[in-house]
GROMACS .gro file of C-alpha atoms in nm:
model
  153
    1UNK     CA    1   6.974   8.681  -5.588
    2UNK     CA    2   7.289   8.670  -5.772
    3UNK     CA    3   7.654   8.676  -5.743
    4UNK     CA    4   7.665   9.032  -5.895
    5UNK     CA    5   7.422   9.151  -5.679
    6UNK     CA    6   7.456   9.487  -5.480
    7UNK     CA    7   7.403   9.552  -5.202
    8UNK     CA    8   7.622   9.236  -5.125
    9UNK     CA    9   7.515   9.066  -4.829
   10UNK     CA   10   7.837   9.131  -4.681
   11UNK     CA   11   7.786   9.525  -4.718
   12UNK     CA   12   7.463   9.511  -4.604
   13UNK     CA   13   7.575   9.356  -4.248
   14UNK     CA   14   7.887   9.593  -4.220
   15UNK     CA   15   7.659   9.878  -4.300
   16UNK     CA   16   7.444   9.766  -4.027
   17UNK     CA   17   7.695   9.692  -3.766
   18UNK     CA   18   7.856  10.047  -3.798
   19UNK     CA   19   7.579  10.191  -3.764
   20UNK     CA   20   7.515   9.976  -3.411
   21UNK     CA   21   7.877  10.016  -3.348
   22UNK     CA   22   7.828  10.388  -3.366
   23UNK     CA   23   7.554  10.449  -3.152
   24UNK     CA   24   7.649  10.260  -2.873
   25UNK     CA   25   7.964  10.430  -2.915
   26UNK     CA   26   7.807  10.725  -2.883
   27UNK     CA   27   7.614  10.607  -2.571
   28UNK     CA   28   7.915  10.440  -2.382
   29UNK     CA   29   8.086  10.792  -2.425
   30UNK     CA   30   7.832  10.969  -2.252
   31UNK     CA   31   7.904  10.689  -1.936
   32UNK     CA   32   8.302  10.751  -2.014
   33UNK     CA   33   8.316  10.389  -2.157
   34UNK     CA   34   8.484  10.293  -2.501
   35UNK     CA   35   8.360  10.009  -2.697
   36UNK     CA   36   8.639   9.827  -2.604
   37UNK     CA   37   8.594   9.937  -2.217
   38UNK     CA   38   8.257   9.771  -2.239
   39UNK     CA   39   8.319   9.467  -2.394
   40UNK     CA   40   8.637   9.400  -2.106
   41UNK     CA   41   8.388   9.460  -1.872
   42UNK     CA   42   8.096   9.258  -1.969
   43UNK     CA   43   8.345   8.958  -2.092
   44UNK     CA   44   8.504   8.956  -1.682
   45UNK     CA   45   8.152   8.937  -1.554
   46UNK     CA   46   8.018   8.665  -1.810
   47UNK     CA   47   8.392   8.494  -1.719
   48UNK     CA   48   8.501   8.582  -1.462
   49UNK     CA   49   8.860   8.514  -1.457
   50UNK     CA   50   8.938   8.562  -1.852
   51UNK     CA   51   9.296   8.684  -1.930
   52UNK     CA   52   9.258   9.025  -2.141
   53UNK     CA   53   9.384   8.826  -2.457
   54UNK     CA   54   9.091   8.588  -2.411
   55UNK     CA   55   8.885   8.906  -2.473
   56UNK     CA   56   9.072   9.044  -2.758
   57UNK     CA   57   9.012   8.715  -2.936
   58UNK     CA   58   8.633   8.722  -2.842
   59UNK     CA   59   8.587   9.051  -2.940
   60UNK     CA   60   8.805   9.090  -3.242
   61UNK     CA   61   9.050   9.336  -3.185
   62UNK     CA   62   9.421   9.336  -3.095
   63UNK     CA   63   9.551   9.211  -2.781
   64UNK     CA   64   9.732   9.555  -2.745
   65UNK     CA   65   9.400   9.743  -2.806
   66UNK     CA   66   9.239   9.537  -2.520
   67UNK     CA   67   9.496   9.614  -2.283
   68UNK     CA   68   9.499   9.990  -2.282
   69UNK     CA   69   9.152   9.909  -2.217
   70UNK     CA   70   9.170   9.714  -1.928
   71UNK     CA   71   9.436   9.915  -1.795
   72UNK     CA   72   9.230  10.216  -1.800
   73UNK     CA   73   8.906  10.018  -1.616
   74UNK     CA   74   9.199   9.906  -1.370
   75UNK     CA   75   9.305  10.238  -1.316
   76UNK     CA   76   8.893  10.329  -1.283
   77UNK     CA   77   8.882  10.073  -0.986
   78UNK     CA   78   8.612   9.872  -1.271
   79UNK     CA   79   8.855   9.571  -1.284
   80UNK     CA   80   9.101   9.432  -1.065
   81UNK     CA   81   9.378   9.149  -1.197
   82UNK     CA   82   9.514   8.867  -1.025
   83UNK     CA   83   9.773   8.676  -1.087
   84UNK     CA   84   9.664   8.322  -1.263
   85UNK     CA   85   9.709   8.039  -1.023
   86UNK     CA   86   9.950   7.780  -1.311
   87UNK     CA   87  10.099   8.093  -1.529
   88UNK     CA   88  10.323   8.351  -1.491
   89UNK     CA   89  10.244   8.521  -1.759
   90UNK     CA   90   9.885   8.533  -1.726
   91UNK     CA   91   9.629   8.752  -1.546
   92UNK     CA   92   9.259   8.681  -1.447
   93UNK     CA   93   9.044   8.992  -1.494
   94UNK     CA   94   8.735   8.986  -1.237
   95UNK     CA   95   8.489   9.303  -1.253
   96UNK     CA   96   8.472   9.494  -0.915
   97UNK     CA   97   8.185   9.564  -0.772
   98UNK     CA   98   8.149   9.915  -0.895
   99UNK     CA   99   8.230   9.712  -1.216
  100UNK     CA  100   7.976   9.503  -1.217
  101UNK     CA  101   7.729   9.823  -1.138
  102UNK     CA  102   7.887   9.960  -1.527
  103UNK     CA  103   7.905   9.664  -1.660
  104UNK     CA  104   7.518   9.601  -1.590
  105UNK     CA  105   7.433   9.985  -1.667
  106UNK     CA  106   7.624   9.956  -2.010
  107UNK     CA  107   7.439   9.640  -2.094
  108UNK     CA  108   7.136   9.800  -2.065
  109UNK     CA  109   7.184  10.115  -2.286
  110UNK     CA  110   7.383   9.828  -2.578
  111UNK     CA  111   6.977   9.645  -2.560
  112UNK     CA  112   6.845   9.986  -2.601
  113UNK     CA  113   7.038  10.019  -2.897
  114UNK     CA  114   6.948   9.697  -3.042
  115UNK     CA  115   6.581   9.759  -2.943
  116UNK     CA  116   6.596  10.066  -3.142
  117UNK     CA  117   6.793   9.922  -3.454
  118UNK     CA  118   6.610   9.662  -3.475
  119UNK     CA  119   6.274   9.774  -3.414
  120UNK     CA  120   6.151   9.816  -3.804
  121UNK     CA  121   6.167   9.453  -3.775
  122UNK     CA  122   5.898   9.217  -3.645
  123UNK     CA  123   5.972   8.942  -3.400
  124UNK     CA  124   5.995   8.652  -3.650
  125UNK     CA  125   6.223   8.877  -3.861
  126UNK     CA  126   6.435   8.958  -3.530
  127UNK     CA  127   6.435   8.600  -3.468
  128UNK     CA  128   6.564   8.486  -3.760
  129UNK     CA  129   6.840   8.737  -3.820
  130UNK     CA  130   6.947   8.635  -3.453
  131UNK     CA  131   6.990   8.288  -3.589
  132UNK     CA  132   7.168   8.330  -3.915
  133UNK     CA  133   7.423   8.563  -3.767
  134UNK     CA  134   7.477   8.292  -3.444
  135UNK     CA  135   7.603   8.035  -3.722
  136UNK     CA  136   7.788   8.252  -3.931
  137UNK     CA  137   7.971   8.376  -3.608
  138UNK     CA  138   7.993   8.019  -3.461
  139UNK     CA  139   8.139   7.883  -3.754
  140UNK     CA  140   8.378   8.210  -3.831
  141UNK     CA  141   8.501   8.279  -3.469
  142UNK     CA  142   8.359   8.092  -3.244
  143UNK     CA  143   8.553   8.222  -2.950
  144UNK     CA  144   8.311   8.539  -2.975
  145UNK     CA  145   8.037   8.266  -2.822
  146UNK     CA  146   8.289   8.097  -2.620
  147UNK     CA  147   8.144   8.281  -2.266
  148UNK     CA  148   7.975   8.175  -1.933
  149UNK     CA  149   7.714   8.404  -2.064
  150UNK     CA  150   7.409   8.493  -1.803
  151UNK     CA  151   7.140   8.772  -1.807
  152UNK     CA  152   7.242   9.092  -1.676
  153UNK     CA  153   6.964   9.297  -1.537
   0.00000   0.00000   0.00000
């Protein structure tokens, strides 16, 4: 392949994540969830504890964006904040247990998604794509991985 050629590598993967991005979108709306919602949620049950701009930085999006969102799962009874034990200015986000329930529910229909996305692909092909895209994301923001990540089921 060379330099000049198109589809770029980089279109190709933003083609494909917009078109993920939109169907769980899509889904999550259906549940009352945003995008953002969900990722808040699943980050405070991976790590539980994280401060909302902990989650902003993992997921890539302002800090301000990530607060309406937790606000609104606070408001929903999905979150609860208290206040961090060494700083003032810092809140730990924990999922409630009706959280959780979401959280676990919304994880779900995102693997359905992926499932579907990915399913023109075989395993080895699924495999390696998982790889590649792990240490291009490790090396380019590495707080995306940075979780106390555990299967939901």
């Amino acid at each position: 392949m060379t330099d000049a050629a198109f589809p770029t590598t980089g279109y190709l993967a933003w083609q494909f994540s917009q078109i993920i991005a939109g169907r769980l979108e899509r889904a999550l709306r259906a549940e009352d969830l945003t995008l953002a919602q969900h990722n808040a949620l699943q980050q405070a049950l991976w790590t539980p504890g994280v401060s909302a701009a902990e989650i902003a930085r993992r997921s890539g999006i302002t800090a301000q964006s990530m607060g309406a969102a937790v606000s609104q799962l606070v408001d929903r009874g999905l979150l609860r904040r208290e206040p961090h034990p060494t700083s003032r200015r810092s809140v730990r986000l924990f999922a409630t247990t009706e959280g959780e329930a979401t959280a676990v529910h919304a994880a779900s229909i995102a693997r359905r998604i992926e499932r579907e996305t990915t399913s023109p692909l075989s395993p080895d092909d699924k495999d390696s794509i998982h790889r590649l895209l792990y240490r291009l994301v490790e090396e380019l923001n590495p707080d995306a991985l940075a979780i106390d990540s555990r299967p939901l089921n």
